[in-house]
């Protein structure tokens, strides 16, 4: 449920995409906070359902932990 996803989520800071949608091929596997595919995630950003990323560098994209926490709460309440 939403509470277990929140347990490993930092209060503040930044999360990379693999930390949000998970990566079962990583060693050890990274469990998803929001279990959807990469293309669905980017589509949701384009449509305004998911938070926009922050560019931390030319090849580094991340999301604010606060935005992801708020999204998990919205999803858990059925509001999207």
mmCIF file of N, CA, C and O in Angstrom:
data_model
loop_
_atom_site.group_PDB
_atom_site.id
_atom_site.type_symbol
_atom_site.label_atom_id
_atom_site.label_comp_id
_atom_site.label_asym_id
_atom_site.label_seq_id
_atom_site.Cartn_x
_atom_site.Cartn_y
_atom_site.Cartn_z
ATOM 1 N N UNK A 1 0.816 -1.200 0.000
ATOM 2 C CA UNK A 1 0.000 0.000 0.000
ATOM 3 C C UNK A 1 0.845 1.242 0.000
ATOM 4 O O UNK A 1 2.062 1.193 -0.089
ATOM 5 N N UNK A 2 0.218 2.399 0.088
ATOM 6 C CA UNK A 2 0.916 3.673 0.056
ATOM 7 C C UNK A 2 1.867 3.868 1.217
ATOM 8 O O UNK A 2 2.906 4.466 1.071
ATOM 9 N N UNK A 3 1.491 3.336 2.404
ATOM 10 C CA UNK A 3 2.348 3.532 3.571
ATOM 11 C C UNK A 3 3.684 2.828 3.431
ATOM 12 O O UNK A 3 4.710 3.368 3.788
ATOM 13 N N UNK A 4 3.687 1.596 2.888
ATOM 14 C CA UNK A 4 4.956 0.880 2.746
ATOM 15 C C UNK A 4 5.849 1.574 1.722
ATOM 16 O O UNK A 4 7.055 1.614 1.881
ATOM 17 N N UNK A 5 5.259 2.139 0.686
ATOM 18 C CA UNK A 5 6.039 2.870 -0.316
ATOM 19 C C UNK A 5 6.676 4.109 0.314
ATOM 20 O O UNK A 5 7.780 4.488 -0.049
ATOM 21 N N UNK A 6 5.982 4.729 1.256
ATOM 22 C CA UNK A 6 6.486 5.953 1.888
ATOM 23 C C UNK A 6 7.622 5.672 2.855
ATOM 24 O O UNK A 6 8.416 6.543 3.129
ATOM 25 N N UNK A 7 7.701 4.440 3.382
ATOM 26 C CA UNK A 7 8.675 4.136 4.429
ATOM 27 C C UNK A 7 10.106 4.425 3.985
ATOM 28 O O UNK A 7 10.875 4.991 4.738
ATOM 29 N N UNK A 8 10.474 4.049 2.753
ATOM 30 C CA UNK A 8 11.837 4.266 2.299
ATOM 31 C C UNK A 8 12.031 5.573 1.570
ATOM 32 O O UNK A 8 13.096 5.828 1.025
ATOM 33 N N UNK A 9 11.016 6.413 1.584
ATOM 34 C CA UNK A 9 11.049 7.663 0.828
ATOM 35 C C UNK A 9 11.596 8.794 1.693
ATOM 36 O O UNK A 9 11.074 9.045 2.776
ATOM 37 N N UNK A 10 12.644 9.482 1.222
ATOM 38 C CA UNK A 10 13.159 10.596 2.031
ATOM 39 C C UNK A 10 12.148 11.733 2.121
ATOM 40 O O UNK A 10 11.318 11.891 1.233
ATOM 41 N N UNK A 11 12.219 12.486 3.215
ATOM 42 C CA UNK A 11 11.328 13.644 3.392
ATOM 43 C C UNK A 11 11.633 14.716 2.355
ATOM 44 O O UNK A 11 10.727 15.334 1.815
ATOM 45 N N UNK A 12 12.928 14.950 2.148
ATOM 46 C CA UNK A 12 13.353 15.968 1.191
ATOM 47 C C UNK A 12 14.482 15.384 0.353
ATOM 48 O O UNK A 12 14.968 14.293 0.635
ATOM 49 N N UNK A 13 14.903 16.124 -0.645
ATOM 50 C CA UNK A 13 15.980 15.653 -1.510
ATOM 51 C C UNK A 13 15.431 15.297 -2.875
ATOM 52 O O UNK A 13 14.345 15.730 -3.258
ATOM 53 N N UNK A 14 16.185 14.500 -3.600
ATOM 54 C CA UNK A 14 15.828 14.167 -4.970
ATOM 55 C C UNK A 14 15.830 12.661 -5.178
ATOM 56 O O UNK A 14 16.573 11.929 -4.537
ATOM 57 N N UNK A 15 14.965 12.212 -6.084
ATOM 58 C CA UNK A 15 14.871 10.805 -6.444
ATOM 59 C C UNK A 15 15.101 10.671 -7.939
ATOM 60 O O UNK A 15 14.594 11.474 -8.720
ATOM 61 N N UNK A 16 15.849 9.639 -8.323
ATOM 62 C CA UNK A 16 16.041 9.336 -9.741
ATOM 63 C C UNK A 16 14.897 8.447 -10.209
ATOM 64 O O UNK A 16 14.203 7.835 -9.402
ATOM 65 N N UNK A 17 14.741 8.339 -11.514
ATOM 66 C CA UNK A 17 13.621 7.586 -12.081
ATOM 67 C C UNK A 17 13.575 6.143 -11.582
ATOM 68 O O UNK A 17 12.509 5.642 -11.227
ATOM 69 N N UNK A 18 14.730 5.469 -11.530
ATOM 70 C CA UNK A 18 14.750 4.068 -11.081
ATOM 71 C C UNK A 18 14.265 3.923 -9.642
ATOM 72 O O UNK A 18 13.732 2.888 -9.267
ATOM 73 N N UNK A 19 14.469 4.947 -8.827
ATOM 74 C CA UNK A 19 13.992 4.891 -7.442
ATOM 75 C C UNK A 19 12.474 5.043 -7.382
ATOM 76 O O UNK A 19 11.846 4.579 -6.447
ATOM 77 N N UNK A 20 11.901 5.697 -8.385
ATOM 78 C CA UNK A 20 10.460 5.937 -8.397
ATOM 79 C C UNK A 20 9.710 4.753 -9.007
ATOM 80 O O UNK A 20 8.797 4.220 -8.384
ATOM 81 N N UNK A 21 10.119 4.335 -10.210
ATOM 82 C CA UNK A 21 9.384 3.262 -10.887
ATOM 83 C C UNK A 21 10.036 1.893 -10.704
ATOM 84 O O UNK A 21 9.525 0.888 -11.184
ATOM 85 N N UNK A 22 11.159 1.856 -9.997
ATOM 86 C CA UNK A 22 11.828 0.594 -9.703
ATOM 87 C C UNK A 22 12.678 0.087 -10.858
ATOM 88 O O UNK A 22 12.601 0.589 -11.984
ATOM 89 N N UNK A 23 13.517 -0.889 -10.550
ATOM 90 C CA UNK A 23 14.362 -1.531 -11.562
ATOM 91 C C UNK A 23 14.632 -2.954 -11.106
ATOM 92 O O UNK A 23 15.486 -3.198 -10.269
ATOM 93 N N UNK A 24 13.871 -3.900 -11.664
ATOM 94 C CA UNK A 24 14.034 -5.298 -11.222
ATOM 95 C C UNK A 24 15.317 -5.916 -11.730
ATOM 96 O O UNK A 24 15.728 -6.963 -11.252
ATOM 97 N N UNK A 25 15.987 -5.267 -12.702
ATOM 98 C CA UNK A 25 17.245 -5.799 -13.233
ATOM 99 C C UNK A 25 18.468 -5.329 -12.456
ATOM 100 O O UNK A 25 19.568 -5.794 -12.693
ATOM 101 N N UNK A 26 18.265 -4.368 -11.542
ATOM 102 C CA UNK A 26 19.383 -3.882 -10.729
ATOM 103 C C UNK A 26 19.792 -4.988 -9.748
ATOM 104 O O UNK A 26 19.030 -5.905 -9.475
ATOM 105 N N UNK A 27 20.996 -4.878 -9.226
ATOM 106 C CA UNK A 27 21.471 -5.862 -8.263
ATOM 107 C C UNK A 27 21.914 -5.152 -6.995
ATOM 108 O O UNK A 27 22.954 -4.518 -7.011
ATOM 109 N N UNK A 28 21.146 -5.188 -5.905
ATOM 110 C CA UNK A 28 19.870 -5.891 -5.772
ATOM 111 C C UNK A 28 18.740 -5.119 -6.479
ATOM 112 O O UNK A 28 18.870 -3.918 -6.713
ATOM 113 N N UNK A 29 17.619 -5.798 -6.808
ATOM 114 C CA UNK A 29 16.504 -5.114 -7.477
ATOM 115 C C UNK A 29 15.988 -3.935 -6.655
ATOM 116 O O UNK A 29 15.991 -3.981 -5.426
ATOM 117 N N UNK A 30 15.562 -2.878 -7.351
ATOM 118 C CA UNK A 30 15.017 -1.687 -6.696
ATOM 119 C C UNK A 30 13.494 -1.794 -6.755
ATOM 120 O O UNK A 30 12.927 -1.814 -7.849
ATOM 121 N N UNK A 31 12.830 -1.885 -5.599
ATOM 122 C CA UNK A 31 11.361 -1.980 -5.632
ATOM 123 C C UNK A 31 10.749 -0.629 -6.031
ATOM 124 O O UNK A 31 11.260 0.426 -5.658
ATOM 125 N N UNK A 32 9.661 -0.653 -6.788
ATOM 126 C CA UNK A 32 9.053 0.608 -7.213
ATOM 127 C C UNK A 32 8.279 1.289 -6.089
ATOM 128 O O UNK A 32 7.684 0.630 -5.247
ATOM 129 N N UNK A 33 8.292 2.611 -6.097
ATOM 130 C CA UNK A 33 7.395 3.394 -5.240
ATOM 131 C C UNK A 33 6.060 3.488 -5.971
ATOM 132 O O UNK A 33 5.004 3.338 -5.393
ATOM 133 N N UNK A 34 6.142 3.739 -7.281
ATOM 134 C CA UNK A 34 4.962 3.806 -8.144
ATOM 135 C C UNK A 34 5.183 2.773 -9.251
ATOM 136 O O UNK A 34 6.025 2.983 -10.133
ATOM 137 N N UNK A 35 4.468 1.649 -9.191
ATOM 138 C CA UNK A 35 4.756 0.524 -10.095
ATOM 139 C C UNK A 35 4.144 0.681 -11.491
ATOM 140 O O UNK A 35 3.167 0.027 -11.837
ATOM 141 N N UNK A 36 4.727 1.565 -12.282
ATOM 142 C CA UNK A 36 4.305 1.710 -13.670
ATOM 143 C C UNK A 36 5.545 1.693 -14.549
ATOM 144 O O UNK A 36 6.665 1.843 -14.055
ATOM 145 N N UNK A 37 5.350 1.542 -15.838
ATOM 146 C CA UNK A 37 6.455 1.508 -16.780
ATOM 147 C C UNK A 37 7.000 2.891 -17.085
ATOM 148 O O UNK A 37 6.348 3.919 -16.836
ATOM 149 N N UNK A 38 8.190 2.912 -17.644
ATOM 150 C CA UNK A 38 8.883 4.152 -17.987
ATOM 151 C C UNK A 38 8.055 5.024 -18.935
ATOM 152 O O UNK A 38 7.893 6.225 -18.715
ATOM 153 N N UNK A 39 7.489 4.422 -19.997
ATOM 154 C CA UNK A 39 6.744 5.235 -20.968
ATOM 155 C C UNK A 39 5.451 5.778 -20.359
ATOM 156 O O UNK A 39 5.056 6.911 -20.644
ATOM 157 N N UNK A 40 4.804 4.997 -19.479
ATOM 158 C CA UNK A 40 3.600 5.485 -18.792
ATOM 159 C C UNK A 40 3.943 6.653 -17.868
ATOM 160 O O UNK A 40 3.171 7.606 -17.736
ATOM 161 N N UNK A 41 5.107 6.557 -17.201
ATOM 162 C CA UNK A 41 5.555 7.635 -16.310
ATOM 163 C C UNK A 41 5.753 8.937 -17.101
ATOM 164 O O UNK A 41 5.226 9.978 -16.738
ATOM 165 N N UNK A 42 6.506 8.858 -18.205
ATOM 166 C CA UNK A 42 6.769 10.062 -19.003
ATOM 167 C C UNK A 42 5.492 10.604 -19.631
ATOM 168 O O UNK A 42 5.310 11.809 -19.750
ATOM 169 N N UNK A 43 4.575 9.718 -20.022
ATOM 170 C CA UNK A 43 3.289 10.146 -20.568
ATOM 171 C C UNK A 43 2.490 10.907 -19.508
ATOM 172 O O UNK A 43 1.877 11.935 -19.801
ATOM 173 N N UNK A 44 2.520 10.399 -18.269
ATOM 174 C CA UNK A 44 1.826 11.073 -17.165
ATOM 175 C C UNK A 44 2.398 12.453 -16.877
ATOM 176 O O UNK A 44 1.665 13.384 -16.529
ATOM 177 N N UNK A 45 3.708 12.613 -17.053
ATOM 178 C CA UNK A 45 4.335 13.928 -16.867
ATOM 179 C C UNK A 45 3.867 14.872 -17.967
ATOM 180 O O UNK A 45 3.480 16.012 -17.706
ATOM 181 N N UNK A 46 3.867 14.369 -19.199
ATOM 182 C CA UNK A 46 3.449 15.186 -20.347
ATOM 183 C C UNK A 46 2.002 15.645 -20.188
ATOM 184 O O UNK A 46 1.664 16.781 -20.522
ATOM 185 N N UNK A 47 1.156 14.785 -19.636
ATOM 186 C CA UNK A 47 -0.268 15.104 -19.468
ATOM 187 C C UNK A 47 -0.542 15.868 -18.172
ATOM 188 O O UNK A 47 -1.689 16.204 -17.895
ATOM 189 N N UNK A 48 0.495 16.113 -17.355
ATOM 190 C CA UNK A 48 0.319 16.890 -16.134
ATOM 191 C C UNK A 48 -0.182 16.087 -14.937
ATOM 192 O O UNK A 48 -0.503 16.666 -13.906
ATOM 193 N N UNK A 49 -0.257 14.763 -15.046
ATOM 194 C CA UNK A 49 -0.707 13.934 -13.918
ATOM 195 C C UNK A 49 0.410 13.706 -12.915
ATOM 196 O O UNK A 49 0.148 13.519 -11.728
ATOM 197 N N UNK A 50 1.639 13.649 -13.393
ATOM 198 C CA UNK A 50 2.796 13.395 -12.530
ATOM 199 C C UNK A 50 3.691 14.626 -12.503
ATOM 200 O O UNK A 50 3.690 15.420 -13.447
ATOM 201 N N UNK A 51 4.473 14.804 -11.428
ATOM 202 C CA UNK A 51 5.302 16.010 -11.310
ATOM 203 C C UNK A 51 6.419 16.076 -12.350
ATOM 204 O O UNK A 51 6.938 15.057 -12.796
ATOM 205 N N UNK A 52 6.733 17.299 -12.720
ATOM 206 C CA UNK A 52 7.821 17.523 -13.674
ATOM 207 C C UNK A 52 9.172 17.286 -12.994
ATOM 208 O O UNK A 52 9.324 17.552 -11.811
ATOM 209 N N UNK A 53 10.139 16.797 -13.758
ATOM 210 C CA UNK A 53 11.472 16.572 -13.185
ATOM 211 C C UNK A 53 12.273 17.861 -13.058
ATOM 212 O O UNK A 53 11.906 18.894 -13.603
ATOM 213 N N UNK A 54 13.369 17.755 -12.338
ATOM 214 C CA UNK A 54 14.330 18.843 -12.161
ATOM 215 C C UNK A 54 15.638 18.379 -12.806
ATOM 216 O O UNK A 54 16.065 17.249 -12.575
ATOM 217 N N UNK A 55 16.251 19.233 -13.618
ATOM 218 C CA UNK A 55 17.543 18.886 -14.214
ATOM 219 C C UNK A 55 18.636 19.239 -13.210
ATOM 220 O O UNK A 55 18.801 20.391 -12.850
ATOM 221 N N UNK A 56 19.373 18.228 -12.744
ATOM 222 C CA UNK A 56 20.475 18.471 -11.808
ATOM 223 C C UNK A 56 21.796 18.654 -12.547
ATOM 224 O O UNK A 56 22.776 19.090 -11.972
ATOM 225 N N UNK A 57 21.806 18.302 -13.810
ATOM 226 C CA UNK A 57 23.004 18.424 -14.637
ATOM 227 C C UNK A 57 22.627 18.058 -16.059
ATOM 228 O O UNK A 57 21.487 17.704 -16.326
ATOM 229 N N UNK A 58 23.577 18.130 -16.992
ATOM 230 C CA UNK A 58 23.249 17.871 -18.396
ATOM 231 C C UNK A 58 22.699 16.464 -18.649
ATOM 232 O O UNK A 58 21.899 16.269 -19.548
ATOM 233 N N UNK A 59 23.087 15.494 -17.858
ATOM 234 C CA UNK A 59 22.628 14.119 -18.048
ATOM 235 C C UNK A 59 21.941 13.559 -16.805
ATOM 236 O O UNK A 59 21.832 12.348 -16.654
ATOM 237 N N UNK A 60 21.518 14.442 -15.900
ATOM 238 C CA UNK A 60 20.946 13.989 -14.635
ATOM 239 C C UNK A 60 19.578 14.629 -14.418
ATOM 240 O O UNK A 60 19.472 15.835 -14.252
ATOM 241 N N UNK A 61 18.555 13.784 -14.439
ATOM 242 C CA UNK A 61 17.185 14.222 -14.197
ATOM 243 C C UNK A 61 16.711 13.576 -12.911
ATOM 244 O O UNK A 61 16.973 12.391 -12.672
ATOM 245 N N UNK A 62 16.022 14.337 -12.084
ATOM 246 C CA UNK A 62 15.524 13.808 -10.811
ATOM 247 C C UNK A 62 14.202 14.488 -10.476
ATOM 248 O O UNK A 62 13.781 15.433 -11.162
ATOM 249 N N UNK A 63 13.555 13.974 -9.455
ATOM 250 C CA UNK A 63 12.297 14.547 -8.985
ATOM 251 C C UNK A 63 12.449 14.893 -7.519
ATOM 252 O O UNK A 63 13.120 14.182 -6.768
ATOM 253 N N UNK A 64 11.788 15.979 -7.095
ATOM 254 C CA UNK A 64 11.824 16.354 -5.683
ATOM 255 C C UNK A 64 11.052 15.303 -4.882
ATOM 256 O O UNK A 64 9.942 14.924 -5.252
ATOM 257 N N UNK A 65 11.662 14.843 -3.798
ATOM 258 C CA UNK A 65 11.031 13.828 -2.953
ATOM 259 C C UNK A 65 9.662 14.309 -2.468
ATOM 260 O O UNK A 65 8.716 13.524 -2.407
ATOM 261 N N UNK A 66 9.544 15.594 -2.167
ATOM 262 C CA UNK A 66 8.265 16.146 -1.698
ATOM 263 C C UNK A 66 7.174 15.949 -2.756
ATOM 264 O O UNK A 66 6.029 15.630 -2.425
ATOM 265 N N UNK A 67 7.527 16.147 -4.039
ATOM 266 C CA UNK A 67 6.550 15.982 -5.122
ATOM 267 C C UNK A 67 6.112 14.530 -5.245
ATOM 268 O O UNK A 67 4.939 14.237 -5.479
ATOM 269 N N UNK A 68 7.054 13.605 -5.073
ATOM 270 C CA UNK A 68 6.723 12.182 -5.183
ATOM 271 C C UNK A 68 5.887 11.738 -3.981
ATOM 272 O O UNK A 68 4.922 10.982 -4.133
ATOM 273 N N UNK A 69 6.214 12.241 -2.794
ATOM 274 C CA UNK A 69 5.404 11.925 -1.606
ATOM 275 C C UNK A 69 3.969 12.399 -1.808
ATOM 276 O O UNK A 69 3.012 11.682 -1.518
ATOM 277 N N UNK A 70 3.799 13.621 -2.316
ATOM 278 C CA UNK A 70 2.460 14.171 -2.555
ATOM 279 C C UNK A 70 1.722 13.336 -3.608
ATOM 280 O O UNK A 70 0.514 13.099 -3.490
ATOM 281 N N UNK A 71 2.439 12.874 -4.628
ATOM 282 C CA UNK A 71 1.825 12.042 -5.662
ATOM 283 C C UNK A 71 1.351 10.724 -5.078
ATOM 284 O O UNK A 71 0.245 10.270 -5.380
ATOM 285 N N UNK A 72 2.158 10.086 -4.226
ATOM 286 C CA UNK A 72 1.754 8.817 -3.596
ATOM 287 C C UNK A 72 0.478 9.020 -2.785
ATOM 288 O O UNK A 72 -0.445 8.202 -2.856
ATOM 289 N N UNK A 73 0.379 10.117 -2.059
ATOM 290 C CA UNK A 73 -0.817 10.400 -1.267
ATOM 291 C C UNK A 73 -2.030 10.578 -2.194
ATOM 292 O O UNK A 73 -3.090 10.003 -1.955
ATOM 293 N N UNK A 74 -1.852 11.362 -3.275
ATOM 294 C CA UNK A 74 -2.947 11.561 -4.235
ATOM 295 C C UNK A 74 -3.404 10.241 -4.852
ATOM 296 O O UNK A 74 -4.603 9.993 -4.981
ATOM 297 N N UNK A 75 -2.443 9.401 -5.242
ATOM 298 C CA UNK A 75 -2.777 8.104 -5.839
ATOM 299 C C UNK A 75 -3.525 7.226 -4.837
ATOM 300 O O UNK A 75 -4.501 6.557 -5.177
ATOM 301 N N UNK A 76 -3.063 7.220 -3.582
ATOM 302 C CA UNK A 76 -3.682 6.397 -2.552
ATOM 303 C C UNK A 76 -5.120 6.842 -2.278
ATOM 304 O O UNK A 76 -5.972 6.029 -1.937
ATOM 305 N N UNK A 77 -5.374 8.135 -2.456
ATOM 306 C CA UNK A 77 -6.722 8.665 -2.210
ATOM 307 C C UNK A 77 -7.589 8.562 -3.477
ATOM 308 O O UNK A 77 -8.738 8.988 -3.467
ATOM 309 N N UNK A 78 -6.989 8.057 -4.565
ATOM 310 C CA UNK A 78 -7.763 7.901 -5.789
ATOM 311 C C UNK A 78 -7.942 9.191 -6.564
ATOM 312 O O UNK A 78 -8.816 9.293 -7.420
ATOM 313 N N UNK A 79 -7.129 10.197 -6.254
ATOM 314 C CA UNK A 79 -7.232 11.480 -6.948
ATOM 315 C C UNK A 79 -6.053 11.645 -7.889
ATOM 316 O O UNK A 79 -4.922 11.682 -7.446
ATOM 317 N N UNK A 80 -6.364 11.729 -9.166
ATOM 318 C CA UNK A 80 -5.270 11.934 -10.106
ATOM 319 C C UNK A 80 -5.628 12.948 -11.136
ATOM 320 O O UNK A 80 -6.549 13.032 -11.788
#
